[in-house]
Short mmCIF file of C-alpha atoms (C1' of nucleotides) in Angstrom, two decimals:
data_model
loop_
_atom_site.label_atom_id
_atom_site.label_comp_id
_atom_site.label_asym_id
_atom_site.label_seq_id
_atom_site.Cartn_x
_atom_site.Cartn_y
_atom_site.Cartn_z
CA UNK A 132 -24.81 13.25 52.86
CA UNK A 133 -26.66 16.49 52.51
CA UNK A 134 -27.04 18.22 55.75
CA UNK A 135 -29.37 21.01 55.10
CA UNK A 136 -31.88 20.15 52.48
CA UNK A 137 -33.87 18.01 54.76
CA UNK A 138 -34.81 21.10 56.57
CA UNK A 139 -36.16 22.68 53.50
CA UNK A 140 -39.02 20.33 53.52
CA UNK A 141 -40.18 22.14 56.54
CA UNK A 142 -39.78 25.53 54.95
CA UNK A 143 -41.89 25.71 51.89
CA UNK A 144 -41.65 29.47 51.91
CA UNK A 145 -38.03 29.14 51.06
CA UNK A 146 -39.06 28.28 47.57
CA UNK A 147 -39.87 31.88 47.25
CA UNK A 148 -37.04 33.54 45.59
CA UNK A 149 -35.27 35.91 47.82
CA UNK A 150 -35.44 38.75 45.41
CA UNK A 151 -39.14 38.59 45.66
CA UNK A 152 -38.88 38.90 49.36
CA UNK A 153 -36.54 41.80 49.40
CA UNK A 154 -38.90 44.62 48.85
CA UNK A 155 -40.44 44.96 52.20
CA UNK A 156 -40.57 43.47 55.49
CA UNK A 157 -39.13 40.06 55.40
CA UNK A 158 -41.27 39.25 58.32
CA UNK A 159 -44.52 39.43 56.56
CA UNK A 160 -43.01 37.11 54.08
CA UNK A 161 -42.02 34.72 56.71
CA UNK A 162 -44.97 32.67 57.61
CA UNK A 163 -44.07 31.51 60.97
CA UNK A 164 -47.30 30.01 61.40
CA UNK A 165 -49.45 27.25 62.22
CA UNK A 166 -48.61 28.10 65.71
CA UNK A 167 -51.26 27.36 68.18
CA UNK A 168 -52.84 30.68 68.68
CA UNK A 169 -53.05 30.36 72.38
CA UNK A 170 -49.39 29.87 72.78
CA UNK A 171 -46.95 32.11 71.09
CA UNK A 172 -43.93 30.66 72.71
CA UNK A 173 -41.17 29.69 70.42
CA UNK A 174 -40.98 26.23 71.71
CA UNK A 175 -43.04 23.77 73.40
CA UNK A 176 -42.32 20.72 75.26
CA UNK A 177 -44.11 17.97 73.48
CA UNK A 178 -44.76 16.05 76.38
CA UNK A 179 -45.24 12.66 77.11
CA UNK A 180 -44.98 13.74 80.65
CA UNK A 181 -44.76 17.47 80.85
CA UNK A 182 -46.21 20.47 79.24
CA UNK A 183 -44.57 23.79 79.81
CA UNK A 184 -45.70 27.07 78.50
CA UNK A 185 -42.22 28.33 78.14
CA UNK A 186 -40.05 28.86 75.20
CA UNK A 187 -37.43 26.25 75.58
CA UNK A 188 -37.49 23.07 77.38
CA UNK A 189 -36.07 19.74 76.67
CA UNK A 190 -38.62 17.25 75.72
CA UNK A 191 -38.08 14.79 78.42
CA UNK A 192 -37.47 11.27 77.78
CA UNK A 193 -40.20 9.21 79.32
CA UNK A 194 -37.72 7.82 81.73
CA UNK A 195 -36.44 11.16 82.77
CA UNK A 196 -37.89 12.30 85.95
CA UNK A 197 -39.45 15.70 85.70
CA UNK A 198 -37.83 16.96 88.84
CA UNK A 199 -34.71 17.31 86.82
CA UNK A 200 -36.53 19.72 84.58
CA UNK A 201 -37.38 22.92 86.30
CA UNK A 202 -40.58 24.47 85.12
CA UNK A 203 -38.82 27.45 83.72
CA UNK A 204 -35.12 26.80 83.51
CA UNK A 205 -34.27 30.07 81.93
CA UNK A 206 -37.50 31.74 81.42
CA UNK A 207 -38.77 32.43 77.98
CA UNK A 208 -35.96 32.45 75.54
CA UNK A 209 -35.96 35.93 74.26
CA UNK A 210 -34.32 35.44 70.95
CA UNK A 211 -34.92 38.98 70.04
CA UNK A 212 -32.42 39.81 72.68
CA UNK A 213 -29.78 37.70 71.10
CA UNK A 214 -26.95 39.75 69.72
CA UNK A 215 -28.68 41.90 67.28
CA UNK A 216 -27.00 41.97 63.97
CA UNK A 217 -28.89 44.93 62.75
CA UNK A 218 -26.93 48.06 63.01
CA UNK A 219 -29.28 50.23 64.85
CA UNK A 220 -32.64 51.67 64.02
CA UNK A 221 -34.21 48.29 63.95
CA UNK A 222 -34.82 48.31 67.61
CA UNK A 223 -38.48 47.79 67.39
CA UNK A 224 -38.63 45.06 64.89
CA UNK A 225 -42.31 45.09 64.54
CA UNK A 226 -42.73 41.72 66.11
CA UNK A 227 -40.40 40.10 63.71
CA UNK A 228 -39.04 37.92 66.35
CA UNK A 229 -41.13 35.38 68.03
CA UNK A 230 -42.62 37.19 70.89
CA UNK A 231 -42.25 35.20 73.98
CA UNK A 232 -45.20 35.01 76.23
CA UNK A 233 -45.28 37.32 79.13
CA UNK A 234 -43.87 35.65 82.20
CA UNK A 235 -47.13 35.74 84.00
CA UNK A 236 -48.64 33.51 81.39
CA UNK A 237 -46.17 30.81 82.11
CA UNK A 238 -47.73 28.06 84.01
CA UNK A 239 -46.18 24.66 83.95
CA UNK A 240 -48.45 21.72 83.80
CA UNK A 241 -47.05 18.42 84.76
CA UNK A 242 -48.63 15.46 83.09
CA UNK A 243 -47.80 12.06 84.34
CA UNK A 244 -46.84 9.63 81.67
CA UNK A 245 -47.94 6.70 83.67
CA UNK A 246 -51.41 7.76 84.49
CA UNK A 247 -53.83 10.51 83.62
CA UNK A 248 -53.03 12.82 86.46
CA UNK A 249 -51.78 16.33 85.99
CA UNK A 250 -50.24 18.78 88.40
CA UNK A 251 -49.45 22.42 88.43
CA UNK A 252 -47.11 22.05 91.33
CA UNK A 253 -43.73 20.54 90.77
CA UNK A 254 -43.53 19.22 94.26
CA UNK A 255 -46.90 17.60 93.99
CA UNK A 256 -45.94 16.12 90.69
CA UNK A 257 -42.67 14.86 92.07
CA UNK A 258 -44.48 13.34 94.93
CA UNK A 259 -46.77 11.64 92.52
CA UNK A 260 -43.92 10.35 90.45
CA UNK A 261 -42.52 8.70 93.50
CA UNK A 262 -45.61 6.63 93.59
CA UNK A 263 -44.61 5.25 90.23
CA UNK A 264 -41.18 4.53 91.62
CA UNK A 265 -39.41 6.36 88.85
CA UNK A 266 -35.73 6.67 89.44
CA UNK A 267 -34.35 10.16 89.28
CA UNK A 268 -32.52 10.96 86.14
CA UNK A 269 -31.18 14.29 85.15
CA UNK A 270 -30.97 15.20 81.50
CA UNK A 271 -27.24 15.55 81.69
CA UNK A 272 -26.97 12.14 83.19
CA UNK A 273 -29.23 10.21 80.96
CA UNK A 274 -30.17 6.72 81.73
CA UNK A 275 -28.50 4.12 79.66
CA UNK A 276 -31.54 2.50 78.28
CA UNK A 277 -31.81 1.38 74.73
CA UNK A 278 -33.87 4.32 73.72
CA UNK A 279 -31.73 7.38 73.76
CA UNK A 280 -32.18 9.01 77.08
CA UNK A 281 -30.80 12.26 75.82
CA UNK A 282 -33.14 15.15 76.18
CA UNK A 283 -34.74 16.27 73.01
CA UNK A 284 -35.30 19.92 72.31
CA UNK A 285 -38.22 20.52 70.07
CA UNK A 286 -38.75 23.54 67.86
CA UNK A 287 -42.26 24.76 67.98
CA UNK A 288 -42.07 26.45 64.62
CA UNK A 289 -41.27 23.27 62.79
CA UNK A 290 -40.94 19.58 63.45
CA UNK A 291 -37.23 19.71 63.98
CA UNK A 292 -35.70 18.31 67.10
CA UNK A 293 -32.25 18.72 68.56
CA UNK A 294 -30.36 17.04 71.31
CA UNK A 295 -28.69 20.21 72.47
CA UNK A 296 -30.11 23.50 73.47
CA UNK A 297 -27.45 25.37 71.60
CA UNK A 298 -28.31 23.67 68.36
CA UNK A 299 -31.94 24.42 68.89
CA UNK A 300 -31.32 28.05 69.69
CA UNK A 301 -29.27 28.33 66.56
CA UNK A 302 -32.04 26.77 64.59
CA UNK A 303 -34.63 29.08 66.06
CA UNK A 304 -32.71 31.99 64.69
CA UNK A 305 -33.75 30.81 61.27
CA UNK A 306 -37.28 31.54 62.39
CA UNK A 307 -36.68 34.80 64.18
CA UNK A 308 -34.11 36.23 61.78
CA UNK A 309 -32.47 38.65 64.16
CA UNK A 310 -29.88 40.00 61.74
CA UNK A 311 -31.33 42.79 59.68
CA UNK A 312 -29.74 44.59 56.79
CA UNK A 313 -30.03 48.30 57.34
CA UNK A 314 -29.89 48.93 53.63
CA UNK A 315 -32.74 46.84 52.40
CA UNK A 316 -34.29 45.46 55.54
CA UNK A 317 -33.77 41.86 54.71
CA UNK A 318 -33.33 39.68 57.72
CA UNK A 319 -31.02 36.78 58.30
CA UNK A 320 -30.53 34.15 60.87
CA UNK A 321 -26.85 34.68 61.41
CA UNK A 322 -24.47 37.61 61.35
CA UNK A 323 -22.19 36.15 58.74
CA UNK A 324 -25.14 35.60 56.45
CA UNK A 325 -25.89 39.25 56.82
CA UNK A 326 -22.31 40.15 56.08
CA UNK A 327 -22.44 38.08 52.95
CA UNK A 328 -25.61 39.81 51.97
CA UNK A 329 -24.13 43.24 52.58
CA UNK A 330 -21.51 42.40 50.01
CA UNK A 331 -24.28 42.34 47.46
CA UNK A 332 -24.76 46.00 48.27
CA UNK A 333 -21.14 46.97 48.48
CA UNK A 334 -19.91 44.85 45.62
CA UNK A 335 -17.10 43.49 47.71
CA UNK A 336 -15.74 40.23 46.37
CA UNK A 337 -13.09 38.92 48.69
CA UNK A 338 -12.89 35.43 47.26
CA UNK A 339 -10.75 35.44 44.17
CA UNK A 340 -10.20 32.59 41.79
CA UNK A 341 -6.58 31.59 41.47
CA UNK A 342 -7.06 30.46 37.91
CA UNK A 343 -8.82 33.43 36.44
CA UNK A 344 -9.59 36.97 37.27
CA UNK A 345 -12.97 36.30 38.71
CA UNK A 346 -13.81 37.07 42.27
CA UNK A 347 -16.79 36.21 44.31
CA UNK A 348 -18.58 37.53 47.30
CA UNK A 349 -19.37 34.07 48.50
CA UNK A 350 -16.90 31.32 49.19
CA UNK A 351 -19.32 28.66 48.14
CA UNK A 352 -19.73 30.32 44.83
CA UNK A 353 -16.01 30.42 44.38
CA UNK A 354 -15.85 26.74 45.15
CA UNK A 355 -18.49 26.05 42.57
CA UNK A 356 -16.64 28.23 40.15
CA UNK A 357 -13.42 26.33 40.72
CA UNK A 358 -15.18 23.29 39.43
CA UNK A 359 -15.46 24.93 36.08
CA UNK A 360 -11.68 24.93 35.89
CA UNK A 361 -11.50 21.29 36.61
CA UNK A 362 -11.42 18.81 33.78
CA UNK A 363 -13.18 16.27 35.88
CA UNK A 364 -16.03 17.76 37.79
CA UNK A 365 -17.00 16.79 41.22
CA UNK A 366 -20.34 15.24 40.46
CA UNK A 367 -20.32 12.26 38.18
CA UNK A 368 -23.21 10.52 36.50
CA UNK A 369 -23.32 6.95 37.61
CA UNK A 370 -24.27 5.69 34.21
CA UNK A 371 -22.46 7.70 31.59
CA UNK A 372 -19.55 8.87 33.75
CA UNK A 373 -20.11 12.40 32.65
CA UNK A 374 -19.16 14.86 35.32
CA UNK A 375 -20.79 18.06 36.42
CA UNK A 376 -19.69 21.00 38.46
CA UNK A 377 -22.85 21.08 40.49
CA UNK A 378 -25.13 18.59 42.03
CA UNK A 379 -28.08 20.40 40.55
CA UNK A 380 -26.64 19.94 37.07
CA UNK A 381 -26.15 16.28 37.69
CA UNK A 382 -29.69 16.02 38.93
CA UNK A 383 -30.96 17.74 35.85
CA UNK A 384 -28.88 15.45 33.77
CA UNK A 385 -30.32 12.42 35.46
CA UNK A 386 -33.82 13.77 35.24
CA UNK A 387 -33.44 14.41 31.56
CA UNK A 388 -33.25 10.70 31.02
CA UNK A 389 -29.60 10.14 30.35
CA UNK A 390 -29.61 7.22 32.60
CA UNK A 391 -32.73 5.25 31.83
CA UNK A 392 -31.49 2.37 33.87
CA UNK A 393 -31.24 4.40 37.00
"C1'" DC B 296 -31.33 22.69 27.32
"C1'" DT B 297 -27.08 23.36 29.64
"C1'" DG B 298 -23.72 25.56 32.32
"C1'" DG B 299 -22.52 28.96 35.34
"C1'" DG B 300 -23.18 32.77 38.61
"C1'" DG B 301 -25.57 35.06 42.53
"C1'" DA B 302 -27.74 34.79 46.80
"C1'" DC B 303 -28.74 32.41 50.54
"C1'" DG B 304 -29.67 28.55 54.28
"C1'" DG B 305 -28.43 24.96 57.71
"C1'" DG B 306 -25.62 21.86 60.51
"C1'" DG B 307 -21.20 20.92 62.38
"C1'" DC B 308 -16.91 22.21 64.18
"C1'" DC B 309 -13.71 25.06 66.50
"C1'" DC B 310 -12.30 28.71 69.44
"C1'" DG C 3 -22.71 28.51 75.67
"C1'" DG C 4 -22.13 31.65 71.92
"C1'" DG C 5 -20.11 33.32 67.79
"C1'" DG C 6 -17.56 32.70 63.64
"C1'" DC C 7 -16.45 30.02 60.03
"C1'" DC C 8 -16.54 26.08 56.89
"C1'" DC C 9 -18.70 22.94 54.07
"C1'" DC C 10 -22.38 21.41 51.60
"C1'" DG C 11 -26.30 22.39 49.57
"C1'" DT C 12 -30.56 24.71 47.17
"C1'" DC C 13 -33.01 27.90 44.33
"C1'" DC C 14 -33.36 31.19 40.84
"C1'" DC C 15 -31.78 33.68 36.98
"C1'" DC C 16 -29.39 34.36 32.83
"C1'" DA C 17 -26.31 33.74 28.81
#
DNA sequence: CTGGGGACGGGGCCC
DNA sequence: GGGGCCCCGTCCCCA
């Protein structure tokens, strides 16, 4: 089951070929947008019960009592402060990263799921929740109700949701692109992506084919190449049993009408 | 049109 | 929890 392409639906800009994005600031080519203008935080808590103007918060399950969710558990997540992959001189990244709101703009608003009341004070909200007789339930000790009681972390830049903060933070890097190539300025979400990219500048090809003299800068490309040495390719047409080295080739094959029945 | 290469992205897993 | 790596995948280009 593909694991990544689903995401692409949320990133139409990715259709843009990278070479077309190289020339200048990747950031201008990275439409992080459709963000509510009044809130530049990277994340929002889509709240059935709570609304926080902070970067990261778990979206609470309706059954999770808000007192388990501090208004600002870690403060705004400053992703720009995550280990910078750029080697210097990119200190001021021109707002490439999602600028977290200044702390003084953070004001939690507690909305009760069970009625229309809202509170700016956690204690007042907690007090109010008691009136609804909600049992306490911390995110790490989710209630065992049918609906998953796991906290959901919601990315503000896109519709993606994660059940762990780490996964979300990793995902957010794909929006903030903290790893910058000092040669061409292209930005990447992860250091190893940057390293792979740097090989395109250096010409380093550490992944050699055992069957021929070819070498590749990218392991995935080597793997795809290895398919060309195989008599029977990895991807097989369900109708004509023809095999292909790449899924994309099989898809083309299917789209070309080889398999009218399918 | 097809096959292959280049570049890159994302989630999951492991340390 | 964070970083590195792996695997799987896409997109584009070109021969």
